[in-house]
Amino acid sequence: MSGSDEIEREQGYVDTLFARLDDAVAAARAELEAVQADVDPDNPDPDALVRRETRYHALNSKLDTLAIAEVGLVFGRLDIADDDPDNPIEGREGMDRRYIGRIGMEDRAQGYRSLLLDWRAPLARPYYLATTAHPEGVERRRTIRMKGREVLAVDDEVLSGADAELGRESDVGSEAALRRAMNSARTGRMRSIVETIQREQDEIIRDPTRGALVVQGGPGTGKTAVALHRVAYLLYTWREQLARTGVLIVGPNRTFLDYISRVLPELGETGVVLGTIDSLVPGFHPQTEREELAAREVKGSEEMVTILKRAVQALETVPAAPVELTIGSIPLSATPGMVKAARTRARRSRKPHNEARAVFAEHLTQSLAEALAERIGADPLGGENLLGTADIDELHDELADEPQVAQLIDTYFPALEPASVLEGLLTSREAIEAAAGDYDDYTRQALYRAPGSPTTPSDAALIDELSILIGVVDPEQRRKAEEEQWRQLVAEAEDALEILSSSESTDNDDDQFEAEILSAHDVIDAETLANRQRVSAHRSTAERAREDHTWAYGHVIVDEAQELTAMEWRMIFRRCPSRWMTLVGDTAQTSAPAGTDDWRAALGPFVGTRYRLHELTVNYRTPVEIMELANRILERIDPEATPASAIRSTGVPVRFFPPGTDPDRIAAGLKGDDERSVGVISRGNVAAVKGLEFDHVVVVSPAEIVGSSPQGWQDLYVAVTRATQTLSVIGDGLGWDPAS
């Protein structure tokens, strides 16, 4: 059968799938309309409202999935040996024909016969594992290339059977699709690699580890793509659990998150929280990205745990002399000993500062009540105090409502707010001295910033740490407080309606107007009136998780994980008590001055040695011509590192240009008629291109990149490995040698 005949044949099958998809979309929309009309707006039943909201969100999610599935609905086919085939191949006993796509589709009328396998399903896995050396029962693997609903081309690989000699010995699956993907033009968005997942990548994606999984890989090995496809696989496999708890993906910057933002929706998954480290603290928004390297280094170090704890304790003060109060007409002294004893009791409670305030207040108030009892209950004849325990308890209750006592508590054990505490520490040399007086001058100077200076991303982890030391509102407590406030609103609304009702005119004797006179209760009830003051929102798991500082995610993915500092690792692990994580990175590319250069050292405080390490060994992106230069830089960074194997060549060597050459002129010449992407990378923007890729890259002044930070060689390594086609270097002349 000719190639055009095969395309026509596949088009016919794809058309039947799209017809079913259209029917499913129409049915879901019709049900959605019915659900929205299911509740009587004039007499809403609470249970019906809950059912409606639950079904409403489920149907919207289904429509999202069906709409996204249309983008590349089908991309592969397997002819595979199977003793119980779902789709037997005519004339071939024991052979099954499996179509692979972004979602699964079944024919319920025929006993749920599979029409299309979700790429994550176990039966689809041979599509990614099979090679001629290890065919996994696959006789023929077909890649189906589509645009919209049209089949453009099919590429076959014969892996076993009578025609096996037509195949090639290879460890790389679906080579035609892989070559096409590697040579395609790069855009501002990352593509899904669902059609081209390779064996070593598939093993990571489907790894059953329920703890920390580290994926180490050099440039171009597909670390990010593997992480995203692992998310999609986990959501498919552990749908119920992760739907409740959510998945968090942390990336190095907003540009990177925008770059990857389409991958998961294209894979049929939308309920995921994407963020940078500094976005994980609700309400915090750094005002600038610029910060001295010394400040970033010190603020990222684990020593900040001690410094921040001391900063909070420094605000728990004791008066130098007694504080005089007047209770009624009776003078009373709050002595330094009373305050210190109350502070000691509060600290021994081991509660966060704001929660310990109640302990401090209780102990200090009790001490004051006993002192007041001594003063007013003293027997003038020298006998026992005339006031008993019940009297002292009464004095305690009175003092608890006394403004002077409240002021005393606020002064010496104030309610704190994390961002304010951090600002107070960093903008005061006195506060820094109190919290870090035994540290060196480098540390103390690095911490200081002038009052009014903008906040920076490194502040996020410090605010997060302070939130634990100070105490954040528990979501359950907040919910109960909101319920109590709701009940109060209803009560107030009922009072308001009673007032309206009692003030109605009762002296109108004209019966003709009786039908037109409406009471307040005729137009509004208490709950409706209260509801006007209540913000009601039906939010997804991802939306609720994003706004909740204490949310515990079911799974966390960190890309460019080598950039995390010790303080940021603490931040990440707080959000995943189960320690079920996928951590993706390359320690040879660490740019952060307090970043990670050893996985064992970084993870040890949280999981010990209980993590699994995978290494990606094949570089699919970067041509060998560029990697020859990159590997010389890698040797300077880590002489013992084994570089990933580059598997493609463009035949275009790295080009060098003299200092002062206009990079824009070079970029314009590289872009060409096909509008290929060009990245111009210099000292100031290396961090912004982390995780990105371009067809062509122009690196400006490598010596300046190297000299700009202690991690300069790592930055240069990142810069030269962003290209998929060509690399141009401006500066240092043709004789530049990274090993010199």
PDB file of N, CA, C and O in Angstrom, residues 669-695:
ATOM      1  N   GLY A 669      21.309  38.322  10.973  1.00  0.00           N
ATOM      2  CA  GLY A 669      21.742  37.421   9.917  1.00  0.00           C
ATOM      3  C   GLY A 669      21.383  35.976  10.187  1.00  0.00           C
ATOM      4  O   GLY A 669      21.177  35.188   9.257  1.00  0.00           O
ATOM      5  N   LEU A 670      21.283  35.601  11.462  1.00  0.00           N
ATOM      6  CA  LEU A 670      20.971  34.225  11.815  1.00  0.00           C
ATOM      7  C   LEU A 670      19.489  33.910  11.701  1.00  0.00           C
ATOM      8  O   LEU A 670      19.104  32.765  11.445  1.00  0.00           O
ATOM      9  N   LYS A 671      18.668  34.925  11.929  1.00  0.00           N
ATOM     10  CA  LYS A 671      17.224  34.696  11.987  1.00  0.00           C
ATOM     11  C   LYS A 671      16.702  34.113  10.684  1.00  0.00           C
ATOM     12  O   LYS A 671      15.914  33.168  10.677  1.00  0.00           O
ATOM     13  N   GLY A 672      17.175  34.654   9.568  1.00  0.00           N
ATOM     14  CA  GLY A 672      16.836  34.086   8.267  1.00  0.00           C
ATOM     15  C   GLY A 672      15.373  34.251   7.902  1.00  0.00           C
ATOM     16  O   GLY A 672      14.568  34.845   8.615  1.00  0.00           O
ATOM     17  N   ASP A 673      15.045  33.676   6.774  1.00  0.00           N
ATOM     18  CA  ASP A 673      13.678  33.795   6.256  1.00  0.00           C
ATOM     19  C   ASP A 673      12.678  32.968   7.046  1.00  0.00           C
ATOM     20  O   ASP A 673      11.480  33.249   7.035  1.00  0.00           O
ATOM     21  N   ASP A 674      13.153  31.906   7.703  1.00  0.00           N
ATOM     22  CA  ASP A 674      12.232  31.027   8.423  1.00  0.00           C
ATOM     23  C   ASP A 674      11.967  31.499   9.850  1.00  0.00           C
ATOM     24  O   ASP A 674      11.326  30.802  10.650  1.00  0.00           O
ATOM     25  N   GLU A 675      12.458  32.720  10.186  1.00  0.00           N
ATOM     26  CA  GLU A 675      12.163  33.336  11.483  1.00  0.00           C
ATOM     27  C   GLU A 675      12.566  32.434  12.648  1.00  0.00           C
ATOM     28  O   GLU A 675      11.842  32.295  13.624  1.00  0.00           O
ATOM     29  N   ARG A 676      13.721  31.823  12.544  1.00  0.00           N
ATOM     30  CA  ARG A 676      14.223  31.007  13.652  1.00  0.00           C
ATOM     31  C   ARG A 676      14.538  31.895  14.851  1.00  0.00           C
ATOM     32  O   ARG A 676      14.917  33.057  14.698  1.00  0.00           O
ATOM     33  N   SER A 677      14.411  31.345  16.048  1.00  0.00           N
ATOM     34  CA  SER A 677      14.642  32.133  17.256  1.00  0.00           C
ATOM     35  C   SER A 677      16.130  32.330  17.501  1.00  0.00           C
ATOM     36  O   SER A 677      16.936  31.437  17.244  1.00  0.00           O
ATOM     37  N   VAL A 678      16.492  33.524  17.982  1.00  0.00           N
ATOM     38  CA  VAL A 678      17.879  33.852  18.287  1.00  0.00           C
ATOM     39  C   VAL A 678      17.940  34.413  19.697  1.00  0.00           C
ATOM     40  O   VAL A 678      17.198  35.346  20.041  1.00  0.00           O
ATOM     41  N   GLY A 679      18.814  33.872  20.530  1.00  0.00           N
ATOM     42  CA  GLY A 679      19.011  34.375  21.878  1.00  0.00           C
ATOM     43  C   GLY A 679      20.362  35.063  21.990  1.00  0.00           C
ATOM     44  O   GLY A 679      21.389  34.460  21.678  1.00  0.00           O
ATOM     45  N   VAL A 680      20.350  36.323  22.394  1.00  0.00           N
ATOM     46  CA  VAL A 680      21.587  37.058  22.637  1.00  0.00           C
ATOM     47  C   VAL A 680      21.810  37.059  24.144  1.00  0.00           C
ATOM     48  O   VAL A 680      21.005  37.620  24.897  1.00  0.00           O
ATOM     49  N   ILE A 681      22.886  36.418  24.596  1.00  0.00           N
ATOM     50  CA  ILE A 681      23.112  36.204  26.030  1.00  0.00           C
ATOM     51  C   ILE A 681      24.377  36.923  26.464  1.00  0.00           C
ATOM     52  O   ILE A 681      25.447  36.734  25.877  1.00  0.00           O
ATOM     53  N   SER A 682      24.230  37.743  27.492  1.00  0.00           N
ATOM     54  CA  SER A 682      25.360  38.486  28.045  1.00  0.00           C
ATOM     55  C   SER A 682      25.350  38.364  29.557  1.00  0.00           C
ATOM     56  O   SER A 682      24.498  37.667  30.139  1.00  0.00           O
ATOM     57  N   ARG A 683      26.263  39.047  30.195  1.00  0.00           N
ATOM     58  CA  ARG A 683      26.413  38.950  31.648  1.00  0.00           C
ATOM     59  C   ARG A 683      25.098  39.226  32.382  1.00  0.00           C
ATOM     60  O   ARG A 683      24.779  38.576  33.373  1.00  0.00           O
ATOM     61  N   GLY A 684      24.326  40.167  31.878  1.00  0.00           N
ATOM     62  CA  GLY A 684      23.150  40.604  32.621  1.00  0.00           C
ATOM     63  C   GLY A 684      21.914  39.741  32.504  1.00  0.00           C
ATOM     64  O   GLY A 684      20.964  39.918  33.265  1.00  0.00           O
ATOM     65  N   ASN A 685      21.891  38.802  31.553  1.00  0.00           N
ATOM     66  CA  ASN A 685      20.638  38.056  31.361  1.00  0.00           C
ATOM     67  C   ASN A 685      20.792  36.553  31.375  1.00  0.00           C
ATOM     68  O   ASN A 685      19.897  35.831  30.940  1.00  0.00           O
ATOM     69  N   VAL A 686      21.922  36.049  31.874  1.00  0.00           N
ATOM     70  CA  VAL A 686      22.094  34.583  31.901  1.00  0.00           C
ATOM     71  C   VAL A 686      21.018  33.908  32.740  1.00  0.00           C
ATOM     72  O   VAL A 686      20.454  32.873  32.345  1.00  0.00           O
ATOM     73  N   ALA A 687      20.719  34.486  33.914  1.00  0.00           N
ATOM     74  CA  ALA A 687      19.719  33.874  34.802  1.00  0.00           C
ATOM     75  C   ALA A 687      18.362  33.768  34.120  1.00  0.00           C
ATOM     76  O   ALA A 687      17.600  32.826  34.352  1.00  0.00           O
ATOM     77  N   ALA A 688      18.047  34.742  33.247  1.00  0.00           N
ATOM     78  CA  ALA A 688      16.731  34.771  32.605  1.00  0.00           C
ATOM     79  C   ALA A 688      16.561  33.704  31.541  1.00  0.00           C
ATOM     80  O   ALA A 688      15.429  33.405  31.140  1.00  0.00           O
ATOM     81  N   VAL A 689      17.673  33.122  31.042  1.00  0.00           N
ATOM     82  CA  VAL A 689      17.546  32.112  29.987  1.00  0.00           C
ATOM     83  C   VAL A 689      17.660  30.698  30.542  1.00  0.00           C
ATOM     84  O   VAL A 689      17.696  29.730  29.778  1.00  0.00           O
ATOM     85  N   LYS A 690      17.709  30.574  31.864  1.00  0.00           N
ATOM     86  CA  LYS A 690      17.752  29.243  32.479  1.00  0.00           C
ATOM     87  C   LYS A 690      16.579  28.394  31.981  1.00  0.00           C
ATOM     88  O   LYS A 690      15.424  28.801  32.039  1.00  0.00           O
ATOM     89  N   GLY A 691      16.887  27.207  31.487  1.00  0.00           N
ATOM     90  CA  GLY A 691      15.849  26.280  31.071  1.00  0.00           C
ATOM     91  C   GLY A 691      15.270  26.539  29.699  1.00  0.00           C
ATOM     92  O   GLY A 691      14.465  25.751  29.215  1.00  0.00           O
ATOM     93  N   LEU A 692      15.684  27.646  29.039  1.00  0.00           N
ATOM     94  CA  LEU A 692      15.138  27.976  27.721  1.00  0.00           C
ATOM     95  C   LEU A 692      16.038  27.425  26.619  1.00  0.00           C
ATOM     96  O   LEU A 692      17.158  26.988  26.864  1.00  0.00           O
ATOM     97  N   GLU A 693      15.541  27.468  25.382  1.00  0.00           N
ATOM     98  CA  GLU A 693      16.345  27.058  24.245  1.00  0.00           C
ATOM     99  C   GLU A 693      16.007  27.929  23.044  1.00  0.00           C
ATOM    100  O   GLU A 693      14.895  28.454  22.926  1.00  0.00           O
ATOM    101  N   PHE A 694      16.996  28.106  22.181  1.00  0.00           N
ATOM    102  CA  PHE A 694      16.859  28.919  20.974  1.00  0.00           C
ATOM    103  C   PHE A 694      17.485  28.164  19.809  1.00  0.00           C
ATOM    104  O   PHE A 694      18.362  27.317  19.994  1.00  0.00           O
ATOM    105  N   ASP A 695      17.054  28.500  18.588  1.00  0.00           N
ATOM    106  CA  ASP A 695      17.700  27.895  17.435  1.00  0.00           C
ATOM    107  C   ASP A 695      19.161  28.349  17.350  1.00  0.00           C
ATOM    108  O   ASP A 695      20.065  27.535  17.138  1.00  0.00           O
TER     109      ASP A 695
END
